[in-house]
Short mmCIF file of C-alpha atoms and ligand atoms in Angstrom, two decimals:
data_model
loop_
_atom_site.label_atom_id
_atom_site.label_comp_id
_atom_site.label_asym_id
_atom_site.label_seq_id
_atom_site.Cartn_x
_atom_site.Cartn_y
_atom_site.Cartn_z
CA UNK A 1 -27.11 16.63 -19.96
CA UNK A 2 -29.96 18.58 -18.57
CA UNK A 3 -30.96 22.18 -18.26
CA UNK A 4 -32.61 23.15 -15.02
CA UNK A 5 -34.32 26.21 -16.37
CA UNK A 6 -36.57 26.61 -19.42
CA UNK A 7 -35.01 29.93 -20.37
CA UNK A 8 -31.52 28.56 -20.57
CA UNK A 9 -32.49 25.83 -23.06
CA UNK A 10 -31.41 27.98 -25.95
CA UNK A 11 -28.03 28.74 -24.42
CA UNK A 12 -25.08 26.75 -25.62
CA UNK A 13 -21.78 26.91 -23.85
CA UNK A 14 -19.55 29.36 -25.73
CA UNK A 15 -16.50 27.13 -25.65
CA UNK A 16 -17.29 23.48 -25.49
CA UNK A 17 -19.76 21.03 -26.84
CA UNK A 18 -21.01 19.34 -23.69
CA UNK A 19 -21.88 16.14 -25.54
CA UNK A 20 -18.67 15.87 -27.53
CA UNK A 21 -17.44 13.07 -25.27
CA UNK A 22 -20.08 10.77 -26.74
CA UNK A 23 -18.34 10.89 -30.12
CA UNK A 24 -14.94 9.85 -28.72
CA UNK A 25 -13.50 6.54 -27.54
CA UNK A 26 -14.07 6.06 -23.80
CA UNK A 27 -11.70 3.79 -21.91
CA UNK A 28 -12.65 1.71 -18.86
CA UNK A 29 -16.38 1.60 -19.59
CA UNK A 30 -18.39 -1.57 -18.92
CA UNK A 31 -19.60 -3.65 -21.84
CA UNK A 32 -23.32 -3.12 -21.31
CA UNK A 33 -25.56 -5.84 -22.73
CA UNK A 34 -28.45 -3.49 -23.28
CA UNK A 35 -27.67 0.10 -24.29
CA UNK A 36 -31.38 1.03 -24.33
CA UNK A 37 -31.51 0.32 -20.59
CA UNK A 38 -28.47 2.52 -20.00
CA UNK A 39 -30.16 5.38 -21.87
CA UNK A 40 -33.31 4.90 -19.82
CA UNK A 41 -31.40 5.09 -16.54
CA UNK A 42 -29.54 8.17 -17.76
CA UNK A 43 -32.89 9.84 -18.53
CA UNK A 44 -34.16 8.99 -15.05
CA UNK A 45 -31.09 10.39 -13.31
CA UNK A 46 -31.25 13.53 -15.43
CA UNK A 47 -34.64 14.30 -13.95
CA UNK A 48 -33.49 13.79 -10.35
CA UNK A 49 -32.19 16.70 -8.27
CA UNK A 50 -28.46 17.53 -8.36
CA UNK A 51 -26.41 16.35 -5.39
CA UNK A 52 -24.38 19.51 -5.01
CA UNK A 53 -25.04 23.09 -5.97
CA UNK A 54 -23.06 25.26 -8.40
CA UNK A 55 -22.48 27.91 -5.71
CA UNK A 56 -20.65 25.33 -3.58
CA UNK A 57 -18.49 24.35 -6.55
CA UNK A 58 -17.58 27.99 -7.15
CA UNK A 59 -16.72 28.42 -3.45
CA UNK A 60 -14.46 25.38 -3.69
CA UNK A 61 -12.74 26.81 -6.77
CA UNK A 62 -11.97 29.93 -4.73
CA UNK A 63 -10.52 27.84 -1.90
CA UNK A 64 -8.43 25.75 -4.26
CA UNK A 65 -7.13 29.00 -5.76
CA UNK A 66 -6.04 30.03 -2.25
CA UNK A 67 -4.29 26.69 -1.79
CA UNK A 68 -2.60 27.04 -5.19
CA UNK A 69 -1.21 30.33 -3.90
CA UNK A 70 0.11 28.70 -0.73
CA UNK A 71 -2.63 30.05 1.55
CA UNK A 72 -4.56 26.82 2.24
CA UNK A 73 -4.07 23.05 2.07
CA UNK A 74 -6.30 20.45 0.41
CA UNK A 75 -6.88 17.19 2.28
CA UNK A 76 -8.68 14.71 0.01
CA UNK A 77 -9.21 11.31 1.61
CA UNK A 78 -11.45 8.27 1.74
CA UNK A 79 -12.05 4.78 0.40
CA UNK A 80 -10.44 3.40 -2.70
CA UNK A 81 -13.89 2.12 -3.67
CA UNK A 82 -17.00 2.90 -1.67
CA UNK A 83 -19.30 -0.08 -1.28
CA UNK A 84 -23.09 0.16 -1.17
CA UNK A 85 -23.24 -2.18 1.84
CA UNK A 86 -21.00 0.19 3.79
CA UNK A 87 -23.37 3.13 3.39
CA UNK A 88 -24.09 3.23 7.15
CA UNK A 89 -24.04 5.98 9.75
CA UNK A 90 -21.08 4.42 11.56
CA UNK A 91 -18.96 4.06 8.47
CA UNK A 92 -19.60 7.63 7.30
CA UNK A 93 -19.06 9.02 10.80
CA UNK A 94 -15.81 7.06 11.18
CA UNK A 95 -14.36 8.37 7.93
CA UNK A 96 -15.41 11.96 8.59
CA UNK A 97 -14.00 11.83 12.11
CA UNK A 98 -10.54 10.79 10.92
CA UNK A 99 -10.51 13.32 8.08
CA UNK A 100 -11.35 16.06 10.58
CA UNK A 101 -8.62 14.89 12.95
CA UNK A 102 -6.09 14.82 10.14
CA UNK A 103 -7.22 18.28 9.04
CA UNK A 104 -6.86 19.72 12.53
CA UNK A 105 -3.32 18.36 12.86
CA UNK A 106 -2.31 19.76 9.46
CA UNK A 107 -4.00 23.12 10.12
CA UNK A 108 -2.21 23.49 13.38
CA UNK A 109 1.24 22.84 11.98
CA UNK A 110 0.78 24.48 8.61
CA UNK A 111 -0.93 27.56 10.08
CA UNK A 112 -3.28 27.53 7.10
CA UNK A 113 -6.91 26.54 6.63
CA UNK A 114 -7.36 22.97 5.43
CA UNK A 115 -9.95 22.24 2.75
CA UNK A 116 -11.67 19.06 3.89
CA UNK A 117 -12.71 16.74 1.09
CA UNK A 118 -13.78 13.10 0.97
CA UNK A 119 -13.37 10.49 -1.70
CA UNK A 120 -16.97 9.88 -0.80
CA UNK A 121 -20.63 9.99 -1.90
CA UNK A 122 -19.82 8.83 -5.43
CA UNK A 123 -16.51 6.91 -5.43
CA UNK A 124 -18.20 3.78 -6.77
CA UNK A 125 -16.49 3.15 -10.13
CA UNK A 126 -13.02 1.63 -10.51
CA UNK A 127 -10.62 1.48 -13.44
CA UNK A 128 -9.12 -1.99 -13.83
CA UNK A 129 -5.85 -3.14 -15.36
CA UNK A 130 -7.61 -6.02 -17.12
CA UNK A 131 -11.18 -6.69 -18.33
CA UNK A 132 -11.04 -10.19 -16.82
CA UNK A 133 -9.75 -11.80 -13.66
CA UNK A 134 -9.17 -15.44 -12.77
CA UNK A 135 -10.70 -16.75 -9.55
CA UNK A 136 -10.21 -20.43 -8.64
CA UNK A 137 -9.10 -21.17 -12.20
CA UNK A 138 -12.23 -19.64 -13.69
CA UNK A 139 -12.29 -16.42 -15.68
CA UNK A 140 -14.76 -13.67 -14.73
CA UNK A 141 -15.32 -10.13 -15.96
CA UNK A 142 -13.45 -7.84 -13.53
CA UNK A 143 -15.27 -6.15 -10.68
CA UNK A 144 -15.57 -2.48 -11.73
CA UNK A 145 -17.10 -1.00 -8.61
CA UNK A 146 -20.58 -1.22 -7.07
CA UNK A 147 -22.00 1.29 -9.56
CA UNK A 148 -21.35 -1.28 -12.33
CA UNK A 149 -21.34 -4.86 -11.04
CA UNK A 150 -21.15 -7.02 -7.91
CA UNK A 151 -17.91 -8.42 -6.52
CA UNK A 152 -19.28 -11.97 -5.97
CA UNK A 153 -17.48 -14.49 -8.16
CA UNK A 154 -20.36 -15.56 -10.39
CA UNK A 155 -20.93 -14.63 -14.02
CA UNK A 156 -24.35 -13.25 -13.09
CA UNK A 157 -22.95 -10.97 -10.36
CA UNK A 158 -20.25 -9.65 -12.67
CA UNK A 159 -22.69 -8.67 -15.43
CA UNK A 160 -22.78 -4.84 -15.66
CA UNK A 161 -26.21 -3.66 -14.52
CA UNK A 162 -27.33 -0.11 -15.48
CA UNK A 163 -29.83 -0.06 -12.58
CA UNK A 164 -26.82 0.20 -10.29
CA UNK A 165 -26.33 3.82 -11.43
CA UNK A 166 -29.69 4.65 -9.88
CA UNK A 167 -28.70 2.78 -6.71
CA UNK A 168 -25.43 4.74 -6.65
CA UNK A 169 -27.36 8.00 -6.88
CA UNK A 170 -29.47 6.96 -3.86
CA UNK A 171 -26.46 5.87 -1.80
CA UNK A 172 -24.57 9.04 -2.68
CA UNK A 173 -27.61 11.10 -1.66
CA UNK A 174 -27.93 9.35 1.70
CA UNK A 175 -24.18 9.70 2.36
CA UNK A 176 -24.13 13.37 1.48
CA UNK A 177 -27.20 14.03 3.59
CA UNK A 178 -25.46 12.71 6.69
CA UNK A 179 -22.22 14.51 5.86
CA UNK A 180 -24.14 17.78 5.61
CA UNK A 181 -25.80 17.11 8.98
CA UNK A 182 -22.47 16.30 10.63
CA UNK A 183 -20.89 19.40 9.12
CA UNK A 184 -23.31 21.81 10.71
CA UNK A 185 -25.03 19.99 13.58
CA UNK A 186 -22.31 20.26 16.24
CA UNK A 187 -20.48 17.01 15.42
CA UNK A 188 -17.61 18.88 13.79
CA UNK A 189 -17.11 21.37 16.58
CA UNK A 190 -13.42 22.17 17.10
CA UNK A 191 -13.44 21.34 20.81
CA UNK A 192 -14.77 17.84 20.08
CA UNK A 193 -12.28 17.03 17.34
CA UNK A 194 -9.46 18.02 19.58
CA UNK A 195 -10.64 15.57 22.25
CA UNK A 196 -10.88 12.68 19.75
CA UNK A 197 -7.22 13.10 18.99
CA UNK A 198 -6.25 11.84 22.40
CA UNK A 199 -7.36 8.33 21.48
CA UNK A 200 -4.49 8.05 19.03
CA UNK A 201 -0.80 7.35 19.02
CA UNK A 202 -0.67 6.75 22.76
CA UNK A 203 1.93 4.07 22.18
CA UNK A 204 3.76 5.52 19.23
CA UNK A 205 7.35 6.67 18.99
CA UNK A 206 6.17 10.24 18.53
CA UNK A 207 4.00 10.12 21.65
CA UNK A 208 5.69 13.05 23.39
CA UNK A 209 5.66 15.41 20.44
CA UNK A 210 2.06 14.49 19.79
CA UNK A 211 1.08 15.20 23.39
CA UNK A 212 2.86 18.54 23.25
CA UNK A 213 0.89 19.49 20.18
CA UNK A 214 -2.40 18.56 21.85
CA UNK A 215 -1.49 20.58 24.95
CA UNK A 216 -0.68 23.62 22.84
CA UNK A 217 -3.98 23.25 21.02
CA UNK A 218 -5.80 22.96 24.34
CA UNK A 219 -4.19 26.13 25.58
CA UNK A 220 -5.16 27.98 22.41
CA UNK A 221 -8.79 26.87 22.77
CA UNK A 222 -8.87 27.82 26.46
CA UNK A 223 -7.47 31.23 25.60
CA UNK A 224 -10.11 31.76 22.92
CA UNK A 225 -12.79 30.69 25.40
CA UNK A 226 -11.47 33.14 28.00
CA UNK A 227 -11.83 36.05 25.65
CA UNK A 228 -15.36 34.99 24.73
CA UNK A 229 -14.68 33.12 21.49
CA UNK A 230 -16.20 29.69 21.98
CA UNK A 231 -17.81 27.18 19.67
CA UNK A 232 -21.16 27.91 21.30
CA UNK A 233 -21.02 31.42 19.95
CA UNK A 234 -18.76 31.18 16.92
CA UNK A 235 -20.18 29.37 13.92
CA UNK A 236 -16.74 28.97 12.38
CA UNK A 237 -15.59 26.94 15.39
CA UNK A 238 -18.53 24.55 15.27
CA UNK A 239 -19.35 24.22 11.57
CA UNK A 240 -17.22 23.10 8.67
CA UNK A 241 -17.39 23.07 4.89
CA UNK A 242 -16.99 19.51 3.72
CA UNK A 243 -16.57 18.73 0.03
CA UNK A 244 -17.11 15.55 -1.96
CA UNK A 245 -15.07 14.12 -4.82
CA UNK A 246 -14.65 10.98 -6.89
CA UNK A 247 -13.05 9.79 -10.10
CA UNK A 248 -15.18 10.84 -13.09
CA UNK A 249 -14.98 7.41 -14.68
CA UNK A 250 -18.47 6.19 -15.55
CA UNK A 251 -19.48 8.81 -18.09
CA UNK A 252 -23.25 8.11 -18.42
CA UNK A 253 -23.65 8.71 -14.65
CA UNK A 254 -21.45 11.81 -14.65
CA UNK A 255 -23.19 13.24 -17.67
CA UNK A 256 -26.67 12.63 -16.27
CA UNK A 257 -25.75 14.68 -13.22
CA UNK A 258 -24.23 17.53 -15.20
CA UNK A 259 -26.47 20.57 -15.19
CA UNK A 260 -26.39 24.04 -16.67
CA UNK A 261 -26.66 26.84 -14.16
CA UNK A 262 -29.62 29.01 -15.02
CA UNK A 263 -27.90 32.21 -13.91
CA UNK A 264 -24.32 32.03 -15.15
CA UNK A 265 -24.99 29.40 -17.87
CA UNK A 266 -21.93 27.35 -16.97
CA UNK A 267 -22.16 23.56 -16.88
CA UNK A 268 -21.43 21.89 -13.55
CA UNK A 269 -21.08 18.23 -12.76
CA UNK A 270 -23.39 18.15 -9.74
CA UNK A 271 -22.52 14.59 -8.67
CA UNK A 272 -19.62 15.97 -6.58
CA UNK A 273 -17.80 19.21 -5.90
CA UNK A 274 -14.51 18.04 -7.39
CA UNK A 275 -13.84 15.28 -9.91
CA UNK A 276 -10.58 13.76 -10.99
CA UNK A 277 -9.27 12.04 -14.11
CA UNK A 278 -7.48 8.81 -13.37
CA UNK A 279 -4.12 7.72 -14.64
CA UNK A 280 -5.74 5.28 -17.08
CA UNK A 281 -8.20 7.69 -18.71
CA UNK A 282 -6.24 10.91 -19.07
CA UNK A 283 -5.44 10.46 -22.79
CA UNK A 284 -5.97 13.77 -24.60
CA UNK A 285 -8.05 12.37 -27.44
CA UNK A 286 -10.40 10.38 -25.21
CA UNK A 287 -13.94 10.87 -23.97
CA UNK A 288 -12.94 11.56 -20.34
CA UNK A 289 -10.82 14.61 -21.13
CA UNK A 290 -13.53 15.91 -23.48
CA UNK A 291 -16.13 15.47 -20.74
CA UNK A 292 -13.97 17.27 -18.18
CA UNK A 293 -13.48 20.15 -20.61
CA UNK A 294 -17.23 20.70 -20.63
CA UNK A 295 -17.66 21.23 -16.86
CA UNK A 296 -16.57 24.03 -14.56
CA UNK A 297 -15.78 21.98 -11.44
CA UNK A 298 -12.24 21.89 -10.09
CA UNK A 299 -10.47 18.95 -11.72
CA UNK A 300 -7.79 16.68 -10.36
CA UNK A 301 -5.35 15.01 -12.74
CA UNK A 302 -3.50 11.89 -11.60
CA UNK A 303 0.05 11.68 -12.91
CA UNK A 304 2.11 8.50 -12.70
CA UNK A 305 5.88 8.22 -13.15
CA UNK A 306 5.26 7.70 -16.85
CA UNK A 307 3.49 11.05 -17.33
CA UNK A 308 5.77 13.09 -19.54
CA UNK A 309 6.24 16.84 -19.26
CA UNK A 310 4.61 17.20 -22.70
CA UNK A 311 1.54 15.11 -21.68
CA UNK A 312 1.14 17.17 -18.56
CA UNK A 313 1.40 20.54 -20.30
CA UNK A 314 -0.99 19.41 -23.05
CA UNK A 315 -3.56 18.37 -20.44
CA UNK A 316 -3.23 21.70 -18.67
CA UNK A 317 -3.76 23.56 -21.94
CA UNK A 318 -6.77 21.40 -22.83
CA UNK A 319 -8.45 21.61 -19.43
CA UNK A 320 -7.52 25.12 -18.39
CA UNK A 321 -6.87 27.19 -21.52
CA UNK A 322 -7.81 30.41 -19.69
CA UNK A 323 -5.31 29.59 -16.95
CA UNK A 324 -7.74 30.11 -14.13
CA UNK A 325 -6.36 29.51 -10.64
CA UNK A 326 -8.60 27.08 -8.73
CA UNK A 327 -9.44 24.91 -11.72
CA UNK A 328 -6.65 22.30 -11.65
CA UNK A 329 -5.21 20.11 -8.93
CA UNK A 330 -2.24 18.06 -10.12
CA UNK A 331 -2.00 14.79 -8.21
CA UNK A 332 1.32 13.03 -8.85
CA UNK A 333 1.38 9.35 -7.71
CA UNK A 334 4.88 8.53 -8.67
CA UNK A 335 6.32 6.12 -6.11
CA UNK A 336 8.67 6.69 -3.19
CA UNK A 337 11.63 5.44 -5.20
CA UNK A 338 11.00 7.52 -8.34
CA UNK A 339 9.64 10.78 -7.02
CA UNK A 340 13.03 12.47 -6.80
CA UNK A 341 13.80 11.62 -10.40
CA UNK A 342 10.42 12.57 -11.85
CA UNK A 343 8.73 15.36 -9.86
CA UNK A 344 11.26 18.22 -10.18
CA UNK A 345 11.06 18.40 -13.99
CA UNK A 346 7.24 18.43 -13.85
CA UNK A 347 7.25 21.25 -11.31
CA UNK A 348 9.75 23.28 -13.35
CA UNK A 349 7.90 22.85 -16.65
CA UNK A 350 4.49 23.79 -15.21
CA UNK A 351 6.00 26.86 -13.53
CA UNK A 352 7.94 27.88 -16.63
CA UNK A 353 4.82 27.73 -18.81
CA UNK A 354 2.87 29.70 -16.21
CA UNK A 355 0.00 27.26 -15.56
CA UNK A 356 -1.57 27.94 -12.18
CA UNK A 357 -2.05 24.62 -10.39
CA UNK A 358 -2.48 23.28 -6.90
CA UNK A 359 0.13 20.57 -6.35
CA UNK A 360 -1.15 17.66 -4.31
CA UNK A 361 0.49 14.29 -3.63
CA UNK A 362 -1.07 10.83 -3.78
CA UNK A 363 1.50 8.69 -1.97
CA UNK A 364 -0.67 5.58 -2.27
CA UNK A 365 -1.15 4.43 -5.84
CA UNK A 366 2.45 3.85 -6.91
CA UNK A 367 3.46 2.11 -3.69
CA UNK A 368 1.26 -0.97 -3.94
CA UNK A 369 2.56 -4.54 -3.96
CA UNK A 370 1.25 -8.06 -3.44
CA UNK A 371 2.56 -10.16 -0.52
CA UNK A 372 3.50 -13.80 -0.89
CA UNK A 373 0.17 -14.65 0.77
CA UNK A 374 -1.64 -12.81 -2.00
CA UNK A 375 -2.63 -9.60 -0.14
CA UNK A 376 -2.45 -6.33 -2.02
CA UNK A 377 -0.77 -3.96 0.42
CA UNK A 378 1.27 -0.78 0.87
CA UNK A 379 4.03 -0.02 3.30
CA UNK A 380 3.35 2.95 5.58
CA UNK A 381 7.03 3.93 5.50
CA UNK A 382 7.01 4.22 1.72
CA UNK A 383 3.76 6.17 1.74
CA UNK A 384 5.26 8.58 4.28
CA UNK A 385 8.49 8.75 2.28
CA UNK A 386 6.78 9.75 -0.98
CA UNK A 387 4.77 12.42 0.83
CA UNK A 388 7.65 13.95 2.77
CA UNK A 389 10.06 13.74 -0.17
CA UNK A 390 7.48 15.58 -2.32
CA UNK A 391 7.18 18.26 0.34
CA UNK A 392 10.92 18.86 0.29
CA UNK A 393 11.18 18.72 -3.49
CA UNK A 394 8.59 21.50 -3.73
CA UNK A 395 10.50 23.58 -1.23
CA UNK A 396 13.73 23.13 -3.16
CA UNK A 397 11.97 24.08 -6.40
CA UNK A 398 10.50 27.22 -4.87
CA UNK A 399 7.07 25.68 -5.23
CA UNK A 400 4.67 24.46 -2.53
CA UNK A 401 3.02 21.15 -1.81
CA UNK A 402 -0.59 22.18 -1.23
CA UNK A 403 -2.45 18.92 -0.88
CA UNK A 404 -2.54 15.30 0.25
CA UNK A 405 -4.67 12.70 -1.53
CA UNK A 406 -4.97 9.40 0.30
CA UNK A 407 -6.96 6.20 0.64
CA UNK A 408 -8.06 5.65 4.21
CA UNK A 409 -10.89 4.50 6.41
CA UNK A 410 -12.02 5.32 9.94
CA UNK A 411 -11.98 1.61 10.78
CA UNK A 412 -9.14 -0.35 12.29
CA UNK A 413 -8.48 -2.47 9.25
CA UNK A 414 -5.18 -4.22 8.55
CA UNK A 415 -4.56 -3.46 4.90
CA UNK A 416 -1.32 -1.43 4.87
CA UNK A 417 1.77 -2.72 6.67
CA UNK A 418 3.79 -0.62 9.12
CA UNK A 419 2.81 2.43 11.12
CA UNK A 420 2.55 2.83 14.88
CA UNK A 421 0.68 -0.49 15.20
CA UNK A 422 3.49 -2.27 13.32
CA UNK A 423 1.14 -4.24 11.10
CA UNK A 424 3.09 -7.02 9.41
CA UNK A 425 2.47 -8.97 6.21
CA UNK A 426 1.48 -11.91 8.41
CA UNK A 427 -1.15 -9.90 10.32
CA UNK A 428 -2.84 -8.46 7.22
CA UNK A 429 -5.47 -11.20 7.25
CA UNK A 430 -6.87 -10.08 10.65
CA UNK A 431 -9.07 -7.27 9.27
CA UNK A 432 -8.48 -7.11 5.56
CA UNK A 433 -11.70 -5.59 4.29
CA UNK A 434 -11.14 -3.73 1.03
CA UNK A 435 -12.66 -4.66 -2.34
CA UNK A 436 -9.96 -2.79 -4.12
CA UNK A 437 -6.78 -1.04 -2.87
CA UNK A 438 -5.40 -1.22 0.69
CA UNK A 439 -6.30 1.79 2.87
CA UNK A 440 -4.61 3.44 5.81
CA UNK A 441 -6.52 2.59 8.97
CA UNK A 442 -7.61 5.23 11.50
CA UNK A 443 -4.32 5.30 13.39
CA UNK A 444 -2.13 5.18 10.31
CA UNK A 445 -4.11 8.10 8.85
CA UNK A 446 -3.62 10.24 11.93
CA UNK A 447 0.02 9.24 12.04
CA UNK A 448 0.55 10.30 8.41
CA UNK A 449 -1.05 13.68 9.13
CA UNK A 450 1.16 14.06 12.16
CA UNK A 451 4.33 13.24 10.21
CA UNK A 452 3.33 15.79 7.60
CA UNK A 453 2.68 18.37 10.29
CA UNK A 454 6.06 17.77 11.92
CA UNK A 455 7.78 18.32 8.60
CA UNK A 456 5.71 21.41 7.83
CA UNK A 457 6.71 22.84 11.21
CA UNK A 458 10.38 21.99 10.75
CA UNK A 459 10.35 23.67 7.32
CA UNK A 460 8.82 26.80 8.85
CA UNK A 461 11.46 26.96 11.54
CA UNK A 462 14.39 26.33 9.20
C1 PEP B 501 -7.68 5.92 -7.47
O1 PEP B 501 -7.39 7.05 -7.03
O2 PEP B 501 -8.48 5.17 -6.91
C2 PEP B 501 -6.98 5.44 -8.68
C3 PEP B 501 -7.41 4.38 -9.37
O3 PEP B 501 -5.89 6.15 -8.96
P1 PEP B 501 -4.97 6.20 -10.27
O4 PEP B 501 -5.86 6.62 -11.40
O5 PEP B 501 -3.96 7.23 -9.89
O6 PEP B 501 -4.39 4.84 -10.46
CO1 CO B 502 -7.17 3.06 -5.25
#
């Protein structure tokens, strides 16, 4: 870790040892051949500028606190695994465009601001269920994401290469640079986003309700314009705050980008605004939890159906002992068929113990299956079911669903079955493009946001 100010060198964090993680077992790390090279790359990255600024992270904490109190909604979306070769203007624009469309739809129905966040500009490392995979009867080390190795099926390509951490830093920088330009340069203007929406769902079953929503939005914008509030004059109508996030998996990279603020002396992971701990690395005695304890960023915690109430409460105590609102986002990924059995007791226990959290929902990761043709896919109906069931469970428990976490792309891929396009298992091969998990395509993403918005509206009116 690195201090960005001479004066603060002598300051040590009052609570945590920021290098404690190095003394603990770390799951899901590559088996580097040459540790000296890894250290060298870490040193190099430590000297490079941070990607995000502590003030932005603090602002995000405040917004997440609002969402935890039911006054905002967190939309966190993007690739399962970003690929270096897809770091192009079109790809980034496509993803941002769909996230903004989804956000507008949810804002409109929920009557709350939506915090817009990508799984982007750093989502390069993947946890794997096995260290090895068999391709054409030959065993290879698993692909662990572009920040670690290459997906090509050769032993050379699969060798973990520390230089890739430096490449990841450069790709993340380029991605973030364009996102910042799009956020403030007119691209994200409200009147434009609203027009993009018309491209979607023209043939879907919800066509009429969708059109009605767009017409109402149009009227609202025209009214604002009439009284002199237009995006030409109002910054808030033409600029957005866009936040980045990824799984904090590859600890040397995360640590090298963790910096101490010279004014408030807190440590911030400046590789992204928000980081999350994955289902496979959230063990209390492991390096990942220790690392997360040392930083002040908002932290997401993935919770599968096997997360017990005790595990969850222990993680909350470890990561948020001062019970600060805005620090923790709980992200259950339980499965459409188990959510009713598992989620209520988690909600009750967290409320009873008084931990302030923002409850999100990842309806993707427990609804994955492999087709008989060998494609890893997810069914849109099950994704929608887990999301909407979670929404209603929260309502019944006197709690609130305050976030959606999903894997999507702005491209028209065929990776998840179902949705308005009725993608079938047989048509998955047409545009199956993911290196990792299947993503919602552009239309399926908008459709999911629309379904959520319809349910939010119905709940309001009930
Ligand atoms: C992910 O979000 O890409 C992921 C691997 O999730 P989980 O840790 O919930 O399996
Ligand atoms: Co995934």
